[in-house]
PDB file of C-alpha atoms in Angstrom:
ATOM      1  CA  MET A   1     -13.286  11.150  -2.865  1.00  0.00           C
ATOM      2  CA  ARG A   2     -11.966   8.211  -1.286  1.00  0.00           C
ATOM      3  CA  TYR A   3     -13.130   4.696  -2.912  1.00  0.00           C
ATOM      4  CA  GLY A   4     -13.816   2.026  -0.445  1.00  0.00           C
ATOM      5  CA  ASP A   5     -16.283   1.956   2.369  1.00  0.00           C
ATOM      6  CA  ALA A   6     -15.374   2.762   6.262  1.00  0.00           C
ATOM      7  CA  GLU A   7     -15.447  -0.812   7.083  1.00  0.00           C
ATOM      8  CA  THR A   8     -12.868  -2.079   4.633  1.00  0.00           C
ATOM      9  CA  VAL A   9     -10.785   0.800   5.461  1.00  0.00           C
ATOM     10  CA  ARG A  10     -10.754  -0.185   9.164  1.00  0.00           C
ATOM     11  CA  ALA A  11     -10.222  -4.020   8.225  1.00  0.00           C
ATOM     12  CA  LEU A  12      -7.373  -3.065   6.308  1.00  0.00           C
ATOM     13  CA  LEU A  13      -5.445  -0.969   9.052  1.00  0.00           C
ATOM     14  CA  VAL A  14      -6.700  -3.392  11.934  1.00  0.00           C
ATOM     15  CA  GLU A  15      -6.517  -6.831  10.409  1.00  0.00           C
ATOM     16  CA  THR A  16      -3.423  -6.793   8.168  1.00  0.00           C
ATOM     17  CA  GLU A  17       0.216  -7.453   8.756  1.00  0.00           C
ATOM     18  CA  THR A  18       2.398  -7.216   5.740  1.00  0.00           C
ATOM     19  CA  TRP A  19       2.253  -4.063   3.401  1.00  0.00           C
ATOM     20  CA  ALA A  20       4.114  -3.989   0.188  1.00  0.00           C
ATOM     21  CA  VAL A  21       4.592  -0.108  -0.534  1.00  0.00           C
ATOM     22  CA  VAL A  22       5.039   0.557  -4.095  1.00  0.00           C
ATOM     23  CA  GLY A  23       7.339   3.745  -4.977  1.00  0.00           C
ATOM     24  CA  LEU A  24       9.130   3.522  -1.326  1.00  0.00           C
ATOM     25  CA  SER A  25      12.635   4.879  -1.952  1.00  0.00           C
ATOM     26  CA  ASP A  26      15.180   5.717   0.631  1.00  0.00           C
ATOM     27  CA  ASN A  27      14.181   9.370   0.417  1.00  0.00           C
ATOM     28  CA  ARG A  28      13.029  10.500   3.762  1.00  0.00           C
ATOM     29  CA  ALA A  29      11.459  13.401   2.591  1.00  0.00           C
ATOM     30  CA  ARG A  30       8.919  11.610   0.290  1.00  0.00           C
ATOM     31  CA  THR A  31       5.327  11.039   1.404  1.00  0.00           C
ATOM     32  CA  ALA A  32       5.752   7.194   0.732  1.00  0.00           C
ATOM     33  CA  TYR A  33       8.627   7.031   3.058  1.00  0.00           C
ATOM     34  CA  ARG A  34       7.006   8.760   5.905  1.00  0.00           C
ATOM     35  CA  ILE A  35       3.623   6.748   5.461  1.00  0.00           C
ATOM     36  CA  ALA A  36       5.807   3.466   5.280  1.00  0.00           C
ATOM     37  CA  HIS A  37       7.551   4.434   8.958  1.00  0.00           C
ATOM     38  CA  TYR A  38       3.838   5.492  10.261  1.00  0.00           C
ATOM     39  CA  LEU A  39       2.687   1.989   9.127  1.00  0.00           C
ATOM     40  CA  ARG A  40       5.802   0.314  10.968  1.00  0.00           C
ATOM     41  CA  GLU A  41       5.045   2.450  14.191  1.00  0.00           C
ATOM     42  CA  HIS A  42       1.542   0.789  14.238  1.00  0.00           C
ATOM     43  CA  GLY A  43       2.780  -2.778  13.888  1.00  0.00           C
ATOM     44  CA  LYS A  44       2.868  -3.447   9.977  1.00  0.00           C
ATOM     45  CA  ARG A  45       5.868  -5.130   8.286  1.00  0.00           C
ATOM     46  CA  VAL A  46       6.657  -2.933   5.463  1.00  0.00           C
ATOM     47  CA  ILE A  47       8.245  -4.424   2.397  1.00  0.00           C
ATOM     48  CA  PRO A  48       9.631  -1.796  -0.305  1.00  0.00           C
ATOM     49  CA  VAL A  49       8.992  -2.243  -3.907  1.00  0.00           C
ATOM     50  CA  HIS A  50      11.061   0.198  -6.141  1.00  0.00           C
ATOM     51  CA  PRO A  51      13.055  -0.345  -9.298  1.00  0.00           C
ATOM     52  CA  SER A  52      16.214   0.183  -7.149  1.00  0.00           C
ATOM     53  CA  ARG A  53      15.021  -2.443  -4.736  1.00  0.00           C
ATOM     54  CA  VAL A  54      16.255  -0.121  -1.854  1.00  0.00           C
ATOM     55  CA  ALA A  55      15.661  -1.623   1.471  1.00  0.00           C
ATOM     56  CA  PHE A  56      13.738   0.024   4.236  1.00  0.00           C
ATOM     57  CA  GLU A  57      14.390   0.000   8.054  1.00  0.00           C
ATOM     58  CA  GLY A  58      16.060  -3.678   7.732  1.00  0.00           C
ATOM     59  CA  GLU A  59      13.605  -4.858   5.237  1.00  0.00           C
ATOM     60  CA  GLN A  60      14.791  -6.270   1.808  1.00  0.00           C
ATOM     61  CA  GLY A  61      13.319  -4.400  -1.218  1.00  0.00           C
ATOM     62  CA  TYR A  62      11.891  -5.843  -4.444  1.00  0.00           C
ATOM     63  CA  ALA A  63      11.718  -4.263  -7.876  1.00  0.00           C
ATOM     64  CA  ARG A  64       8.062  -5.772  -8.149  1.00  0.00           C
ATOM     65  CA  VAL A  65       5.298  -7.158  -6.115  1.00  0.00           C
ATOM     66  CA  THR A  66       5.598 -10.109  -7.742  1.00  0.00           C
ATOM     67  CA  ASP A  67       9.189 -10.620  -6.613  1.00  0.00           C
ATOM     68  CA  ILE A  68       8.168 -10.923  -3.221  1.00  0.00           C
ATOM     69  CA  PRO A  69       8.511 -14.209  -1.628  1.00  0.00           C
ATOM     70  CA  VAL A  70       6.122 -13.969   1.076  1.00  0.00           C
ATOM     71  CA  LYS A  71       2.504 -13.063   0.965  1.00  0.00           C
ATOM     72  CA  VAL A  72       1.403  -9.645   0.936  1.00  0.00           C
ATOM     73  CA  ASP A  73      -1.905  -8.535   2.756  1.00  0.00           C
ATOM     74  CA  VAL A  74      -2.156  -5.063   1.221  1.00  0.00           C
ATOM     75  CA  VAL A  75      -0.415  -3.650  -1.869  1.00  0.00           C
ATOM     76  CA  ASP A  76       0.015   0.411  -1.087  1.00  0.00           C
ATOM     77  CA  VAL A  77       0.408   2.109  -4.256  1.00  0.00           C
ATOM     78  CA  PHE A  78       2.397   5.222  -4.083  1.00  0.00           C
ATOM     79  CA  VAL A  79       2.844   5.953  -8.013  1.00  0.00           C
ATOM     80  CA  ARG A  80       0.960   8.413 -10.415  1.00  0.00           C
ATOM     81  CA  SER A  81      -2.582   7.196 -11.681  1.00  0.00           C
ATOM     82  CA  GLY A  82      -0.959   6.462 -15.153  1.00  0.00           C
ATOM     83  CA  LEU A  83       1.176   3.722 -13.734  1.00  0.00           C
ATOM     84  CA  ALA A  84      -1.151   2.521 -10.982  1.00  0.00           C
ATOM     85  CA  GLY A  85      -2.974  -0.283 -13.385  1.00  0.00           C
ATOM     86  CA  PRO A  86       0.148  -2.443 -14.024  1.00  0.00           C
ATOM     87  CA  VAL A  87       0.846  -2.588 -10.186  1.00  0.00           C
ATOM     88  CA  VAL A  88      -2.805  -3.533  -9.611  1.00  0.00           C
ATOM     89  CA  ASP A  89      -2.126  -6.159 -11.877  1.00  0.00           C
ATOM     90  CA  ASP A  90       1.040  -7.455 -10.060  1.00  0.00           C
ATOM     91  CA  ALA A  91      -0.909  -7.433  -6.751  1.00  0.00           C
ATOM     92  CA  ILE A  92      -3.724  -9.863  -8.439  1.00  0.00           C
ATOM     93  CA  ALA A  93      -1.102 -12.007  -9.891  1.00  0.00           C
ATOM     94  CA  ALA A  94       0.962 -12.278  -6.493  1.00  0.00           C
ATOM     95  CA  GLY A  95      -2.418 -13.022  -4.594  1.00  0.00           C
ATOM     96  CA  ALA A  96      -2.498  -9.951  -2.302  1.00  0.00           C
ATOM     97  CA  GLY A  97      -5.602  -9.513  -0.460  1.00  0.00           C
ATOM     98  CA  ALA A  98      -5.745  -5.848  -1.156  1.00  0.00           C
ATOM     99  CA  VAL A  99      -4.804  -2.943  -3.056  1.00  0.00           C
ATOM    100  CA  TRP A 100      -4.567   0.633  -1.739  1.00  0.00           C
ATOM    101  CA  LEU A 101      -4.117   3.513  -3.894  1.00  0.00           C
ATOM    102  CA  GLN A 102      -2.698   6.553  -2.042  1.00  0.00           C
ATOM    103  CA  LEU A 103      -4.104  10.171  -2.044  1.00  0.00           C
ATOM    104  CA  GLY A 104      -4.563  11.334  -5.636  1.00  0.00           C
ATOM    105  CA  VAL A 105      -3.966   7.867  -7.270  1.00  0.00           C
ATOM    106  CA  ARG A 106      -6.921   6.723  -9.004  1.00  0.00           C
ATOM    107  CA  ASP A 107      -7.562   4.222 -11.776  1.00  0.00           C
ATOM    108  CA  GLU A 108     -11.093   2.794 -11.790  1.00  0.00           C
ATOM    109  CA  ALA A 109     -10.480  -0.075 -14.246  1.00  0.00           C
ATOM    110  CA  ALA A 110      -7.625  -1.449 -12.378  1.00  0.00           C
ATOM    111  CA  ALA A 111      -9.926  -1.176  -9.180  1.00  0.00           C
ATOM    112  CA  ALA A 112     -12.781  -2.938 -10.898  1.00  0.00           C
ATOM    113  CA  ARG A 113     -10.101  -5.758 -12.088  1.00  0.00           C
ATOM    114  CA  ALA A 114      -8.827  -6.170  -8.474  1.00  0.00           C
ATOM    115  CA  GLU A 115     -12.507  -6.456  -7.012  1.00  0.00           C
ATOM    116  CA  ALA A 116     -13.309  -8.979  -9.662  1.00  0.00           C
ATOM    117  CA  ALA A 117     -10.165 -11.038  -8.583  1.00  0.00           C
ATOM    118  CA  GLY A 118     -11.330 -11.085  -4.786  1.00  0.00           C
ATOM    119  CA  LEU A 119      -9.094  -8.155  -3.589  1.00  0.00           C
ATOM    120  CA  ARG A 120     -10.509  -5.320  -1.359  1.00  0.00           C
ATOM    121  CA  VAL A 121      -9.798  -2.032  -2.802  1.00  0.00           C
ATOM    122  CA  VAL A 122      -9.104   1.387  -1.293  1.00  0.00           C
ATOM    123  CA  MET A 123      -8.518   4.636  -3.399  1.00  0.00           C
ATOM    124  CA  ASP A 124      -7.448   7.887  -3.129  1.00  0.00           C
ATOM    125  CA  THR A 125      -6.950   8.095   0.437  1.00  0.00           C
ATOM    126  CA  CYS A 126      -3.897   7.804   2.681  1.00  0.00           C
ATOM    127  CA  PRO A 127      -3.664   5.323   5.854  1.00  0.00           C
ATOM    128  CA  LYS A 128      -2.592   8.257   8.063  1.00  0.00           C
ATOM    129  CA  ILE A 129      -5.906  10.365   7.175  1.00  0.00           C
ATOM    130  CA  GLU A 130      -7.941   7.171   7.850  1.00  0.00           C
ATOM    131  CA  ALA A 131      -5.998   6.081  11.275  1.00  0.00           C
ATOM    132  CA  HIS A 132      -9.141   7.278  13.163  1.00  0.00           C
ATOM    133  CA  LEU A 133     -11.163   4.455  11.984  1.00  0.00           C
ATOM    134  CA  ALA A 134      -8.482   2.322  13.558  1.00  0.00           C
ATOM    135  CA  GLY A 135      -8.245   3.807  16.573  1.00  0.00           C
ATOM    136  CA  TRP A 136      -4.718   5.259  16.109  1.00  0.00           C
TER     137      TRP A 136
END
């Protein structure tokens, strides 16, 4: 069940520009790659975050969200639930505007920490699933 109201979801899809996609590798068969490409098709700057620091469609990769030298609007989390908490903490430390935990990724405590820090939170859904809210 999605965590985050429809207006928050719509706002993140429509009003943001820079998305850090955590777990994005160069494997085109992976869901993270396909969703990152989808976000690019809809005008988002996608910054890959993966321990291997792979580039994505010309955008330099970083090992952690806190390594990214520009302001990130949304940190999109493609790691399993047990690893999501530290990523959310990095998003908070980096001053991101929001965290989006992908379909099947849930961490209620991390979501609460993010909200307490002023970040908008969406959890357990995918931008492509919610695209109708943005008119995509």
